[in-house]
Coordinates of C-alpha atoms in Angstrom, one line a residue:
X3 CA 33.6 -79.5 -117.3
X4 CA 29.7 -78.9 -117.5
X5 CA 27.5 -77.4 -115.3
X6 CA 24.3 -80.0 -113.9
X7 CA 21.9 -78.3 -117.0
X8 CA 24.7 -78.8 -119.7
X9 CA 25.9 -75.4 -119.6
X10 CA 29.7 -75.2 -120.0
X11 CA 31.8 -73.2 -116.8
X12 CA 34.1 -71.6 -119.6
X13 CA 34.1 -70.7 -123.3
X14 CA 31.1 -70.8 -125.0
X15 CA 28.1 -72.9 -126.8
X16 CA 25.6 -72.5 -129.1
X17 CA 21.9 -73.6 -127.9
X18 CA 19.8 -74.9 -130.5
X19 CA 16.2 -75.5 -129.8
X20 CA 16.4 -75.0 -126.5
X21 CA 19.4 -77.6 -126.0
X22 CA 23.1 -77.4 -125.3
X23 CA 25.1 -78.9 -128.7
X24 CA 28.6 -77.6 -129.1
X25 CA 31.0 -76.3 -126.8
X26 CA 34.0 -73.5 -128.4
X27 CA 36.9 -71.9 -126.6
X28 CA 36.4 -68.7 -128.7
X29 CA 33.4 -66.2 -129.7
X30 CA 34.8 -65.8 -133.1
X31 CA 34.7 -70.1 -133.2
X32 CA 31.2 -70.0 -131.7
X33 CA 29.6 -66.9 -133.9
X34 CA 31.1 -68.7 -136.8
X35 CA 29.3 -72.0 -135.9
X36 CA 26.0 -70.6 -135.2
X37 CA 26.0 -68.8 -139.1
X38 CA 26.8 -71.9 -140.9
X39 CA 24.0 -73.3 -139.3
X40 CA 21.6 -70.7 -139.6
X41 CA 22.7 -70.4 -143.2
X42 CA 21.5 -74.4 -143.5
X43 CA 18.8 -74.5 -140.9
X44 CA 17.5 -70.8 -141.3
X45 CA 14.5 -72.2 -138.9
X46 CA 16.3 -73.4 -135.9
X47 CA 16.3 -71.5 -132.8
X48 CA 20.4 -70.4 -131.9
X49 CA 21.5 -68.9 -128.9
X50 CA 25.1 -68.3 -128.0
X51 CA 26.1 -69.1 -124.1
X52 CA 29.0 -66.8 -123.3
X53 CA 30.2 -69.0 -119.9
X54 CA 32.1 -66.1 -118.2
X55 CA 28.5 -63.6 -118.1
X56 CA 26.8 -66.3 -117.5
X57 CA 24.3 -65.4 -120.1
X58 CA 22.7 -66.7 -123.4
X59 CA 21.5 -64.3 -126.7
X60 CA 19.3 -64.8 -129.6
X61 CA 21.1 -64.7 -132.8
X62 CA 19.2 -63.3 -135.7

């Protein structure tokens, strides 16, 4: 279930641009989403939400 601002209560998601896209169950899932597309968008903004810290960070 989502938070009000998109945000997932558990798991985690990858922001893009400043919005919430895709949800994952595990940080391995989610790091390995946010490479594949950096590798084909290298401009996009991505963030990875980690639900339990409550907290977002920039990956390079």
């Amino acid at each position: 279930m989502n938070r009000p601002n998109g945000l997932p209560n558990d798991g985690y998601a990858l922001i893009v641009d400043g919005q919430v896209k895709t949800e994952f169950k595990t940080r391995e899932g989610a790091e390995a989403g946010a490479r594949d597309l950096k590798r084909r968008f290298p401009v996009l903004q991505i963030r990875l939400y980690d639900a339990e810290a409550k907290q977002a960070v920039e990956l390079a």
